[in-house]
């Protein structure tokens, strides 16, 4: 009787499915939007000790149309230590284009990174990238699918340079990639609040010479070794201060996020709904499932489709528990 009463007052069209929290209604679980901070606490990636120890890669795009130069994507590569960014405009995001740009635009200019972190998109998760990183001796770290917080530097930058490009480019000509280089240069030469230095300073050990520098700094060294010793001294000072400031900001961000978020932990055999990735139309389901949890490595979980028996690894923020009606 209780089950019928609940169904009448919640499931009936005249009730309109109001009341989302802890309801056992499958439609509510799949359609309702989460209004609070996503579950799960921030897990900051271990801060590197110097440039090229850890970089991240991600894609921005696709743009609705090809640019005047035939591009729709931007491969964004960020050095975690310096915050230095390399952005490569591309016509597509295939495995070949990704690997080629990574080698030509980053490795040939800066060197081989020790570790690289990406998402699990097919442009990064493929045999070509696997063979390339193995050949280079680079450890390839893949974050949980569709969990951009794990690769936060690139995501933050994507939110930063898109608005700047929008202010500069001609929408009719669709020439956004003509302005990509100056926007990146402005970003790399601007002081970062998290480190107290510009990415350029931390990467190259000197101040950039900008158009507004009427009297650029000059260096007088009798021997090449004099410059080398001064560079080492400067980099050691930069490194100590930047590390202290970055760790301080990481801790502050973690505390702010933790204060406004929950950290649920699921168990094996729990039934859960999984957040459908990407932008959904207003009347489409936002969660799919239910799925069964078959492996637990909090905050990541492996879920199994109960129909096809296929499984995938996901992050805790993309899950919510299935509440069943036991009446």
Short mmCIF file of N, CA and C in Angstrom, two decimals, residues 114-193:
data_model
loop_
_atom_site.label_atom_id
_atom_site.label_comp_id
_atom_site.label_asym_id
_atom_site.label_seq_id
_atom_site.Cartn_x
_atom_site.Cartn_y
_atom_site.Cartn_z
N UNK A 114 59.06 13.87 -18.41
CA UNK A 114 59.10 12.61 -17.68
C UNK A 114 57.73 11.96 -17.60
N UNK A 115 56.69 12.79 -17.38
CA UNK A 115 55.32 12.28 -17.26
C UNK A 115 54.38 13.17 -18.05
N UNK A 116 53.35 12.57 -18.62
CA UNK A 116 52.31 13.33 -19.31
C UNK A 116 50.96 12.81 -18.87
N UNK A 117 50.05 13.72 -18.51
CA UNK A 117 48.73 13.33 -18.06
C UNK A 117 47.70 13.79 -19.09
N UNK A 118 46.79 12.87 -19.46
CA UNK A 118 45.72 13.16 -20.42
C UNK A 118 44.44 12.51 -19.94
N UNK A 119 43.34 12.81 -20.65
CA UNK A 119 42.12 12.06 -20.40
C UNK A 119 42.17 10.76 -21.20
N UNK A 120 41.05 10.05 -21.24
CA UNK A 120 41.01 8.76 -21.92
C UNK A 120 40.42 8.84 -23.32
N UNK A 121 40.41 10.05 -23.92
CA UNK A 121 39.91 10.18 -25.28
C UNK A 121 40.73 9.35 -26.25
N UNK A 122 40.10 8.95 -27.36
CA UNK A 122 40.77 8.07 -28.32
C UNK A 122 41.98 8.74 -28.96
N UNK A 123 42.03 10.07 -28.96
CA UNK A 123 43.18 10.76 -29.53
C UNK A 123 44.42 10.60 -28.66
N UNK A 124 44.24 10.27 -27.37
CA UNK A 124 45.36 10.02 -26.47
C UNK A 124 45.50 8.53 -26.12
N UNK A 125 44.40 7.85 -26.04
CA UNK A 125 44.39 6.44 -25.64
C UNK A 125 44.39 5.56 -26.89
N UNK A 126 45.56 5.37 -27.48
CA UNK A 126 45.67 4.59 -28.71
C UNK A 126 47.07 3.98 -28.80
N UNK A 127 47.23 3.09 -29.74
CA UNK A 127 48.49 2.35 -29.88
C UNK A 127 49.65 3.27 -30.26
N UNK A 128 49.37 4.27 -31.11
CA UNK A 128 50.43 5.19 -31.54
C UNK A 128 50.99 5.97 -30.36
N UNK A 129 50.11 6.53 -29.52
CA UNK A 129 50.58 7.29 -28.36
C UNK A 129 51.27 6.38 -27.35
N UNK A 130 50.76 5.16 -27.22
CA UNK A 130 51.39 4.20 -26.31
C UNK A 130 52.81 3.88 -26.76
N UNK A 131 53.00 3.65 -28.05
CA UNK A 131 54.33 3.34 -28.56
C UNK A 131 55.26 4.56 -28.47
N UNK A 132 54.70 5.75 -28.71
CA UNK A 132 55.50 6.96 -28.67
C UNK A 132 56.03 7.23 -27.26
N UNK A 133 55.16 7.18 -26.27
CA UNK A 133 55.59 7.45 -24.89
C UNK A 133 56.55 6.37 -24.39
N UNK A 134 56.35 5.14 -24.86
CA UNK A 134 57.26 4.06 -24.48
C UNK A 134 58.65 4.31 -25.09
N UNK A 135 58.68 4.75 -26.34
CA UNK A 135 59.94 5.04 -27.02
C UNK A 135 60.68 6.20 -26.34
N UNK A 136 59.92 7.20 -25.88
CA UNK A 136 60.52 8.38 -25.25
C UNK A 136 60.89 8.13 -23.80
N UNK A 137 60.35 7.06 -23.22
CA UNK A 137 60.57 6.82 -21.79
C UNK A 137 59.71 7.70 -20.92
N UNK A 138 58.58 8.14 -21.44
CA UNK A 138 57.66 9.02 -20.72
C UNK A 138 56.53 8.21 -20.12
N UNK A 139 56.22 8.46 -18.86
CA UNK A 139 55.11 7.78 -18.19
C UNK A 139 53.81 8.48 -18.54
N UNK A 140 52.90 7.76 -19.21
CA UNK A 140 51.62 8.32 -19.65
C UNK A 140 50.55 8.01 -18.60
N UNK A 141 50.03 9.07 -17.96
CA UNK A 141 49.00 8.93 -16.93
C UNK A 141 47.66 9.35 -17.53
N UNK A 142 46.66 8.48 -17.41
CA UNK A 142 45.33 8.79 -17.94
C UNK A 142 44.35 8.98 -16.80
N UNK A 143 43.64 10.11 -16.82
CA UNK A 143 42.68 10.41 -15.77
C UNK A 143 41.39 9.65 -16.02
N UNK A 144 40.53 9.60 -15.00
CA UNK A 144 39.23 8.96 -15.15
C UNK A 144 38.46 9.64 -16.27
N UNK A 145 37.71 8.85 -17.01
CA UNK A 145 36.98 9.37 -18.15
C UNK A 145 36.05 10.50 -17.74
N UNK A 146 36.08 11.59 -18.54
CA UNK A 146 35.17 12.72 -18.36
C UNK A 146 35.27 13.34 -16.97
N UNK A 147 36.43 13.29 -16.37
CA UNK A 147 36.61 13.97 -15.08
C UNK A 147 37.72 14.99 -15.23
N UNK A 148 37.39 16.19 -15.78
CA UNK A 148 38.41 17.18 -16.10
C UNK A 148 39.16 17.71 -14.91
N UNK A 149 38.56 17.63 -13.67
CA UNK A 149 39.27 18.14 -12.51
C UNK A 149 40.61 17.46 -12.33
N UNK A 150 40.73 16.20 -12.79
CA UNK A 150 41.99 15.48 -12.66
C UNK A 150 43.07 16.12 -13.51
N UNK A 151 42.67 16.79 -14.58
CA UNK A 151 43.60 17.45 -15.48
C UNK A 151 43.32 18.94 -15.45
N UNK A 152 43.30 19.50 -14.23
CA UNK A 152 42.75 20.83 -14.01
C UNK A 152 43.47 21.96 -14.70
N UNK A 153 44.81 21.90 -14.87
CA UNK A 153 45.53 23.00 -15.48
C UNK A 153 45.03 23.31 -16.88
N UNK A 154 44.87 22.29 -17.70
CA UNK A 154 44.41 22.50 -19.07
C UNK A 154 42.99 23.02 -19.09
N UNK A 155 42.13 22.47 -18.21
CA UNK A 155 40.74 22.91 -18.18
C UNK A 155 40.64 24.38 -17.77
N UNK A 156 41.44 24.79 -16.80
CA UNK A 156 41.44 26.19 -16.37
C UNK A 156 41.90 27.08 -17.52
N UNK A 157 42.93 26.65 -18.23
CA UNK A 157 43.42 27.46 -19.33
C UNK A 157 42.38 27.55 -20.45
N UNK A 158 41.69 26.43 -20.73
CA UNK A 158 40.66 26.45 -21.76
C UNK A 158 39.60 27.50 -21.45
N UNK A 159 39.26 27.63 -20.17
CA UNK A 159 38.26 28.61 -19.77
C UNK A 159 38.83 30.03 -19.81
N UNK A 160 40.15 30.14 -19.83
CA UNK A 160 40.80 31.46 -19.80
C UNK A 160 41.00 32.04 -21.19
N UNK A 161 41.54 31.23 -22.13
CA UNK A 161 41.92 31.84 -23.40
C UNK A 161 40.78 31.89 -24.41
N UNK A 162 39.74 31.09 -24.24
CA UNK A 162 38.60 31.17 -25.15
C UNK A 162 37.95 32.54 -25.12
N UNK A 163 37.64 33.10 -23.93
CA UNK A 163 37.06 34.46 -23.91
C UNK A 163 37.98 35.50 -24.54
N UNK A 164 39.30 35.36 -24.37
CA UNK A 164 40.22 36.34 -24.95
C UNK A 164 40.21 36.26 -26.48
N UNK A 165 40.17 35.05 -27.02
CA UNK A 165 40.08 34.90 -28.47
C UNK A 165 38.78 35.49 -29.00
N UNK A 166 37.70 35.31 -28.25
CA UNK A 166 36.39 35.80 -28.67
C UNK A 166 36.38 37.32 -28.82
N UNK A 167 37.20 38.00 -28.03
CA UNK A 167 37.26 39.46 -28.09
C UNK A 167 38.05 39.95 -29.30
N UNK A 168 38.92 39.11 -29.84
CA UNK A 168 39.86 39.56 -30.86
C UNK A 168 39.48 39.16 -32.28
N UNK A 169 38.98 37.95 -32.46
CA UNK A 169 38.87 37.44 -33.83
C UNK A 169 37.63 37.97 -34.54
N UNK A 170 37.66 37.92 -35.86
CA UNK A 170 36.56 38.36 -36.71
C UNK A 170 35.65 37.16 -36.96
N UNK A 171 34.43 37.21 -36.43
CA UNK A 171 33.53 36.07 -36.53
C UNK A 171 33.16 35.76 -37.98
N UNK A 172 33.07 36.80 -38.81
CA UNK A 172 32.71 36.59 -40.21
C UNK A 172 33.83 35.88 -40.97
N UNK A 173 35.06 36.27 -40.68
CA UNK A 173 36.20 35.62 -41.35
C UNK A 173 36.58 34.31 -40.67
N UNK A 174 36.14 34.14 -39.41
CA UNK A 174 36.47 32.95 -38.62
C UNK A 174 37.99 32.75 -38.59
N UNK A 175 38.68 33.81 -38.16
CA UNK A 175 40.15 33.80 -38.16
C UNK A 175 40.72 33.67 -36.75
N UNK A 176 40.04 32.92 -35.88
CA UNK A 176 40.45 32.82 -34.49
C UNK A 176 41.88 32.31 -34.33
N UNK A 177 42.32 31.41 -35.24
CA UNK A 177 43.66 30.84 -35.09
C UNK A 177 44.76 31.84 -35.44
N UNK A 178 44.40 32.97 -36.11
CA UNK A 178 45.37 34.01 -36.38
C UNK A 178 45.79 34.73 -35.09
N UNK A 179 44.91 34.68 -34.08
CA UNK A 179 45.16 35.39 -32.83
C UNK A 179 45.61 34.46 -31.70
N UNK A 180 45.72 33.19 -32.01
CA UNK A 180 46.07 32.22 -30.97
C UNK A 180 47.47 32.49 -30.40
N UNK A 181 48.44 32.72 -31.26
CA UNK A 181 49.82 32.93 -30.80
C UNK A 181 49.97 34.13 -29.87
N UNK A 182 49.42 35.32 -30.22
CA UNK A 182 49.55 36.44 -29.28
C UNK A 182 48.82 36.24 -27.96
N UNK A 183 47.69 35.54 -27.98
CA UNK A 183 46.98 35.26 -26.73
C UNK A 183 47.81 34.33 -25.84
N UNK A 184 48.42 33.33 -26.45
CA UNK A 184 49.28 32.41 -25.70
C UNK A 184 50.50 33.15 -25.15
N UNK A 185 51.06 34.03 -25.96
CA UNK A 185 52.24 34.79 -25.52
C UNK A 185 51.90 35.68 -24.33
N UNK A 186 50.74 36.33 -24.39
CA UNK A 186 50.31 37.17 -23.27
C UNK A 186 50.13 36.35 -22.01
N UNK A 187 49.58 35.16 -22.17
CA UNK A 187 49.39 34.27 -21.01
C UNK A 187 50.73 33.83 -20.42
N UNK A 188 51.65 33.43 -21.28
CA UNK A 188 52.93 32.91 -20.81
C UNK A 188 53.83 33.98 -20.19
N UNK A 189 53.64 35.24 -20.59
CA UNK A 189 54.49 36.31 -20.07
C UNK A 189 53.83 37.08 -18.93
N UNK A 190 52.62 36.70 -18.56
CA UNK A 190 51.94 37.35 -17.44
C UNK A 190 52.21 36.63 -16.13
N UNK A 191 52.28 37.38 -15.05
CA UNK A 191 52.56 36.79 -13.74
C UNK A 191 51.39 35.92 -13.28
N UNK A 192 51.69 34.73 -12.76
CA UNK A 192 50.68 33.81 -12.25
C UNK A 192 50.55 33.99 -10.74
N UNK A 193 49.31 34.11 -10.27
CA UNK A 193 49.10 34.32 -8.84
C UNK A 193 49.54 33.12 -8.02
#
